[in-house]
Short mmCIF file of C-alpha atoms and ligand atoms in Angstrom, two decimals:
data_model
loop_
_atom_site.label_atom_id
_atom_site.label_comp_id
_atom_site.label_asym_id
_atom_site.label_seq_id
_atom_site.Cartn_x
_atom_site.Cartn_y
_atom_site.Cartn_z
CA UNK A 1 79.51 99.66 130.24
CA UNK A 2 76.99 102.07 128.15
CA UNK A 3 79.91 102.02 125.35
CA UNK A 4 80.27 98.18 125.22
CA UNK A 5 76.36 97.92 124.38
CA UNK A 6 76.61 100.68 121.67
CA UNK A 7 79.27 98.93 119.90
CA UNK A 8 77.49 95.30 120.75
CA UNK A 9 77.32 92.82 117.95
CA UNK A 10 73.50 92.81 117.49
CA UNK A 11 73.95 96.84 116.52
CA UNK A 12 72.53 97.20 113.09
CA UNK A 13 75.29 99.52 111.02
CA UNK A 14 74.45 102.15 108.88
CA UNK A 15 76.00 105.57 107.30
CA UNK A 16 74.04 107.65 109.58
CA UNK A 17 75.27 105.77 112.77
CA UNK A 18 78.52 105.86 111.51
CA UNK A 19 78.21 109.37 111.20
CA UNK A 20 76.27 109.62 114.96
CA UNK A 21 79.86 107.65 115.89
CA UNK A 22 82.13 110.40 114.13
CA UNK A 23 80.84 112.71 116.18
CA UNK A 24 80.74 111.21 119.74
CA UNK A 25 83.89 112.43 121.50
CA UNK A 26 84.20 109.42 123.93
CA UNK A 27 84.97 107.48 121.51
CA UNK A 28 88.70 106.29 120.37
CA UNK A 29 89.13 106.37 116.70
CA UNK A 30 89.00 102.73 116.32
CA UNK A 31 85.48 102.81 117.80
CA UNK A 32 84.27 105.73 116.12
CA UNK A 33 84.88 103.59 112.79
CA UNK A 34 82.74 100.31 114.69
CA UNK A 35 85.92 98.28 116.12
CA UNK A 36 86.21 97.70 119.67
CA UNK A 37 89.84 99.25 120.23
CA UNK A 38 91.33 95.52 120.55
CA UNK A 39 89.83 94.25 116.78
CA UNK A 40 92.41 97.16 115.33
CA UNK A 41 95.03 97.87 117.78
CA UNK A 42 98.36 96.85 116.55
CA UNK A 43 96.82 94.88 113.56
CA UNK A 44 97.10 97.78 110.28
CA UNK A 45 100.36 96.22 109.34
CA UNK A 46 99.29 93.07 108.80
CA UNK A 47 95.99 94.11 107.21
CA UNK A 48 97.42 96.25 104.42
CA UNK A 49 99.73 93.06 104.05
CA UNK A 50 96.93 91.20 103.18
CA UNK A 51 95.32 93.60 101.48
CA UNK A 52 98.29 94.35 98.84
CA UNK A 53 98.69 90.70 98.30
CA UNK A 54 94.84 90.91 96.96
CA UNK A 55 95.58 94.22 95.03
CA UNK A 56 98.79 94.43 93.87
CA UNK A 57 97.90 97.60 91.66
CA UNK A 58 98.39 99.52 94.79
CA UNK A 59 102.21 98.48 95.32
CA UNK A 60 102.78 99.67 92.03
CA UNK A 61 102.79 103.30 90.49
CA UNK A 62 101.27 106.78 89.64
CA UNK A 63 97.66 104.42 89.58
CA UNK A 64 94.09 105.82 90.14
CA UNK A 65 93.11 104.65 93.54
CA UNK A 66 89.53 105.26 95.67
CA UNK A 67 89.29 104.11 99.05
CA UNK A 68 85.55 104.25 99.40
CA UNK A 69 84.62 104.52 102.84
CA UNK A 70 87.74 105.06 103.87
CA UNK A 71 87.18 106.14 107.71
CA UNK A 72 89.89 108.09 109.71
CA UNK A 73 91.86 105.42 111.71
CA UNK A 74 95.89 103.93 110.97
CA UNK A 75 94.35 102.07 107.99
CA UNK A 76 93.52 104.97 105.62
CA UNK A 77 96.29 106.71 106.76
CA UNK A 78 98.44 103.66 105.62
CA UNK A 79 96.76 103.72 102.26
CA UNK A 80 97.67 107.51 101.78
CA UNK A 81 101.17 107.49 103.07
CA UNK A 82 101.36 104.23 100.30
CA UNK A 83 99.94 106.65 97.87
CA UNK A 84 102.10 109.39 98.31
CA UNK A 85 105.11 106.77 97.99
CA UNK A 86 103.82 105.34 95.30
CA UNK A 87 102.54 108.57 93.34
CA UNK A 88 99.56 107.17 93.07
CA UNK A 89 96.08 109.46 92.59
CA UNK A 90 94.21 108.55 95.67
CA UNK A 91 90.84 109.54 96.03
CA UNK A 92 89.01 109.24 99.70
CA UNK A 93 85.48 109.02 100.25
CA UNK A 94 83.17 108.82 103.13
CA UNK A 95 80.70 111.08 105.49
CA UNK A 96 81.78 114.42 105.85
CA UNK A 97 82.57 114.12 109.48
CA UNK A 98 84.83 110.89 109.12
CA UNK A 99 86.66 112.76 106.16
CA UNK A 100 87.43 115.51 108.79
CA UNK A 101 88.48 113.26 111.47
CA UNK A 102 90.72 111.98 108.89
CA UNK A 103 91.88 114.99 107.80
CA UNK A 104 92.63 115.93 111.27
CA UNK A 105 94.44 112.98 112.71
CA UNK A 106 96.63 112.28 109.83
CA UNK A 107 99.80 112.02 111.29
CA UNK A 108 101.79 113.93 108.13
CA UNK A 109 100.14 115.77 105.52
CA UNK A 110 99.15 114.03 102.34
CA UNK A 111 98.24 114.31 98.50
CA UNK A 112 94.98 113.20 98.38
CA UNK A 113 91.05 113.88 96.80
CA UNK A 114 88.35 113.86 99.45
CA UNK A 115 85.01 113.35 98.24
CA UNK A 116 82.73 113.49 101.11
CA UNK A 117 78.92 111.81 101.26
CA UNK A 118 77.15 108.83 101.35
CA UNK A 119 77.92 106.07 98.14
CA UNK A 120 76.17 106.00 95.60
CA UNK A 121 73.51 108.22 96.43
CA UNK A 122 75.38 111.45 96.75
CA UNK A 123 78.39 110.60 94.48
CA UNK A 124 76.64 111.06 90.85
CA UNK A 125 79.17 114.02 89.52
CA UNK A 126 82.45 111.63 90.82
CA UNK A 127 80.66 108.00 88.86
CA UNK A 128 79.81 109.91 85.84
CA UNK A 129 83.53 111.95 85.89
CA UNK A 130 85.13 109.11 86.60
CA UNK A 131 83.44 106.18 85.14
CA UNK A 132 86.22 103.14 84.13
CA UNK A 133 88.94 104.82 85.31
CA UNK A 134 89.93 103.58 88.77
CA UNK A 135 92.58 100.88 88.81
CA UNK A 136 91.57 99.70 92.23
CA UNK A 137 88.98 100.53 94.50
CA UNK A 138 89.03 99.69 97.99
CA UNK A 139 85.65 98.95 99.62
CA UNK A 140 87.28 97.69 103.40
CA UNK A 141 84.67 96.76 106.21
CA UNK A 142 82.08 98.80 104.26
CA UNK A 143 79.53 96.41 102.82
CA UNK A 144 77.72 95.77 106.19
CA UNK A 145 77.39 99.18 106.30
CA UNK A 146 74.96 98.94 103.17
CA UNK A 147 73.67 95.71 104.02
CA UNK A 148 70.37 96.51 105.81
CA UNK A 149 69.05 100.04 104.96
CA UNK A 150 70.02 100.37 101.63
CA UNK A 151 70.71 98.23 98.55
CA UNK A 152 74.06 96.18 98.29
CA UNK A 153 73.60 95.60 94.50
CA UNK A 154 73.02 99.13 94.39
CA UNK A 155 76.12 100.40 96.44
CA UNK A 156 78.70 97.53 94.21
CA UNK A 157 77.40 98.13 90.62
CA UNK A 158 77.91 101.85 91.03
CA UNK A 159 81.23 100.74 92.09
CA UNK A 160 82.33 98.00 89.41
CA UNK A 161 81.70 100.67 87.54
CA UNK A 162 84.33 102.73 88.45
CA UNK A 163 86.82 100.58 87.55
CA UNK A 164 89.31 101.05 84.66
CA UNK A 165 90.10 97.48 82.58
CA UNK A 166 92.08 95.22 84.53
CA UNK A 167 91.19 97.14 87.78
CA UNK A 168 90.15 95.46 90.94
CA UNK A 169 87.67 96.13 93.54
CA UNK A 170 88.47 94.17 96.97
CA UNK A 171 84.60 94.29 99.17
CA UNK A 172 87.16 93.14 102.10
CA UNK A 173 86.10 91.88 106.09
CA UNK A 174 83.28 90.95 105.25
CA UNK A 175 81.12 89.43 108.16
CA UNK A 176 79.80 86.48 107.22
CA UNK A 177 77.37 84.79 109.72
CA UNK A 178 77.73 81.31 107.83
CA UNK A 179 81.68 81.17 108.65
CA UNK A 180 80.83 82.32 112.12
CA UNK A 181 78.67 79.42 112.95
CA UNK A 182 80.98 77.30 110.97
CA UNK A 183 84.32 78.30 113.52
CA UNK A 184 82.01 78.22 116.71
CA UNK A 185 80.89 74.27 115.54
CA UNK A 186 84.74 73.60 115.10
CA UNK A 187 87.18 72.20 117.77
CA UNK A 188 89.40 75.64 117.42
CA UNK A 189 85.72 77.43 117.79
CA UNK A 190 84.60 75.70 121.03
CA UNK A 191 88.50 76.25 122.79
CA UNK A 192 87.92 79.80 121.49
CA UNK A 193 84.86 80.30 123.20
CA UNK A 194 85.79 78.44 126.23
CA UNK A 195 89.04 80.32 126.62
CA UNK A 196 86.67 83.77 126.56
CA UNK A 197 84.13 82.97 128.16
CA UNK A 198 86.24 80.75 131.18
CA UNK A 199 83.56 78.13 131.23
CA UNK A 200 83.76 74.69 129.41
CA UNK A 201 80.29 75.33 127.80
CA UNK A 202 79.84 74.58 124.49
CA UNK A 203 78.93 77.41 121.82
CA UNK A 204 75.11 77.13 121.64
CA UNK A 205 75.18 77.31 117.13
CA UNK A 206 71.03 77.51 115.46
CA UNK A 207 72.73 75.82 112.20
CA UNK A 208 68.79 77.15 110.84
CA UNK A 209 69.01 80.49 112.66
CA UNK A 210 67.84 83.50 110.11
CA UNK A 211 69.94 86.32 111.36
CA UNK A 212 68.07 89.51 110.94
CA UNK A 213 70.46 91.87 109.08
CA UNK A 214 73.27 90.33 108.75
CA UNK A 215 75.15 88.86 106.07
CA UNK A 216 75.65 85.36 105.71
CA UNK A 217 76.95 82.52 102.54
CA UNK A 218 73.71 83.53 100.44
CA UNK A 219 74.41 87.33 100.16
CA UNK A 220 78.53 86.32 99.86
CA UNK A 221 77.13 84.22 96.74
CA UNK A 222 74.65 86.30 95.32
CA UNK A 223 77.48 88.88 95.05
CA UNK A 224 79.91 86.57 93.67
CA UNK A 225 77.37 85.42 91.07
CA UNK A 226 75.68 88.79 89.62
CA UNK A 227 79.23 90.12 88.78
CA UNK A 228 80.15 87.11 87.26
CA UNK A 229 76.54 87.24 84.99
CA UNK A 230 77.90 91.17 84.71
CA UNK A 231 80.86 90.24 82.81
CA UNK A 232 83.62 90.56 85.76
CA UNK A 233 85.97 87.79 87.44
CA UNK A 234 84.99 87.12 91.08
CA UNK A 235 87.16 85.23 93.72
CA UNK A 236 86.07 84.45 97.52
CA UNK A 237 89.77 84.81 99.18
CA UNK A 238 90.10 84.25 103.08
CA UNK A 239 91.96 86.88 105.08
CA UNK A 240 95.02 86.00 106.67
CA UNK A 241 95.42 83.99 109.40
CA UNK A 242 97.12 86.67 111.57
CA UNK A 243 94.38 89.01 110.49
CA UNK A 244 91.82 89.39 114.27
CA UNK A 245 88.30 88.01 112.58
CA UNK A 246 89.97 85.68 110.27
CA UNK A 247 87.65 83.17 111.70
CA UNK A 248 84.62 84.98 110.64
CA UNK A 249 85.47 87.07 107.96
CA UNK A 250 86.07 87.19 104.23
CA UNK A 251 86.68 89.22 101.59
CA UNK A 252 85.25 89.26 97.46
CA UNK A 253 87.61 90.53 95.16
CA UNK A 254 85.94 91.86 91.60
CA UNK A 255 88.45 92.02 88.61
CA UNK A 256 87.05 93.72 85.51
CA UNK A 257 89.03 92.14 81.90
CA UNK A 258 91.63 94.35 80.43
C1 SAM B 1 84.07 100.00 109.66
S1 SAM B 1 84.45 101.53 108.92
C2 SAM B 1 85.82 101.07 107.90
C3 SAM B 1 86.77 102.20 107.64
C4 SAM B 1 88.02 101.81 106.86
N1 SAM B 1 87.69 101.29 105.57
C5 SAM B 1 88.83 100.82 107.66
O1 SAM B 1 88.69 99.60 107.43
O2 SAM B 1 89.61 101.23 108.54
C6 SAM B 1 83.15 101.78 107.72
C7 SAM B 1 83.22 103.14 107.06
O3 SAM B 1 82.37 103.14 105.91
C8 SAM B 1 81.71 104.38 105.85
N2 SAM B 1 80.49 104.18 105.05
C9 SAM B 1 79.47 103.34 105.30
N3 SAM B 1 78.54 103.40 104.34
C10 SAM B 1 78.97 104.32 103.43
C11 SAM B 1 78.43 104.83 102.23
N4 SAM B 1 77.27 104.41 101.74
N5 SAM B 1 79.14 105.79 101.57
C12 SAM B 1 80.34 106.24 102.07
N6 SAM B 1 80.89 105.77 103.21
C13 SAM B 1 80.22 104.82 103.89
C14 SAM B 1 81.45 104.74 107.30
O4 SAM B 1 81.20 106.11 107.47
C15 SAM B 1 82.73 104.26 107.97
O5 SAM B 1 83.70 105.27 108.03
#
């Protein structure tokens, strides 16, 4: 019951709860990265699918990968057994306890970097070492992370960045409150929240509602927009169908010109 509120939606998300999460030992892995164990369970296949489809880099070979905030769960450990295969320089970066959880639970041993500490802020040596260089960085469920407490322009031009010419940088699941309201105003919406909730209520939707903290369509296009002013290609692609938040999720992908 007490772990269902600490993982509630109305949870603001930060590095330093992430980390508090790393630590707590009742929690699965999938939780101690912010999913409710039924959000992940059974669904990495799929989501590196979808994911390879958006960067194709990483199906290639011996490329310069960073999966920034990377966590320690089935999907990092997909993106370094994919690295290994692929000889491709992967570089892994999140809070010192999450890279040690990774480290831990890996379920073979792997080639990687691991670069631990909080983006940008404690990464200075690895942008200026590595600055245009990346062919693809992977920024996966992050961004809400960075949304309240710190600055999201700050955290994704320190990122773009990184990137070497042609490289891509997918700012995938993100939660967009916009989409959210959109499903739950939608036939498919209402049956979904009838079939949860066992009632035929209708989803109660503010269409006006500011959301404190979360993201919604104006942050989505105010990202879209000051890469585009910066020089880079930027797409809005949906997630795939089969993906679990589909309905209320997105993902940016930032391509800098060869
Ligand atoms: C929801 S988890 C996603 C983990 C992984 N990308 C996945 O999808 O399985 C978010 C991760 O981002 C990390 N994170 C959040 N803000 C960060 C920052 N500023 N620098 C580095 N890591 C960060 C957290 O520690 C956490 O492991």
């Amino acid at each position: 019951m007490e772990r269902k509120a600490y993982l509630s939606e109305v949870d603001l998300l930060d590095y330093e709860r992430s980390r508090e999460w790393a630590k707590d030992s009742a929690l699965s892995l999938h939780e101690k990265i912010g999913f409710p164990d039924e959000y992940r369970e059974g669904y990495t296949g799929a989501i590196l699918e979808d994911i390879l489809a958006k960067l194709p880099q990483l199906g290639g070979d011996g490329r310069k990968i960073l999966d920034l905030g990377c966590g320690c769960d089935e999907l990092a450990w997909e993106i370094l057994r994919l690295s290994d295969e692929r000889r491709h320089e992967c570089w892994m970066v999140d809070s010192p306890e999450m890279l040690a959880l990774l480290a831990e639970h890996l379920p073979e041993s792997r080639r990687y970097r691991s670069c631990a500490g909080k983006f940008p802020d404690e990464h200075g040596a690895l942008i200026a070492g590595h600055r245009g260089s990346f062919d693809v960085v992977l920024v996966y469920s992050v961004l809400m992370y960075v949304s309240v407490h710190d600055s999201i322009f700050n955290f994704v031009d320190k990122a773009v960045e990184l990137l070497a010419p042609d490289g891509r940088l997918l700012l995938g699941d993100i939660p967009n409150r916009s989409k959210r309201r959109r499903f739950f105003r939608s036939p498919a919406g209402i049956e979904m929240h009838r079939a949860f909730t066992g009632s035929q209520d209708t989803p109660q939707v503010d269409p006006w509602e500011l959301e404190y903290g979360k993201m919604d369509d104006s942050i989505v296009f105010a990202i879209m927009q000051r890469y585009r002013a910066g020089g880079y290609e930027t797409y809005l692609l949906p997630q795939g169908a089969n993906l679990p938040m589909a309905n209320r999720r997105e993902d940016i992908l930032i391509e800098r010109r060869p």
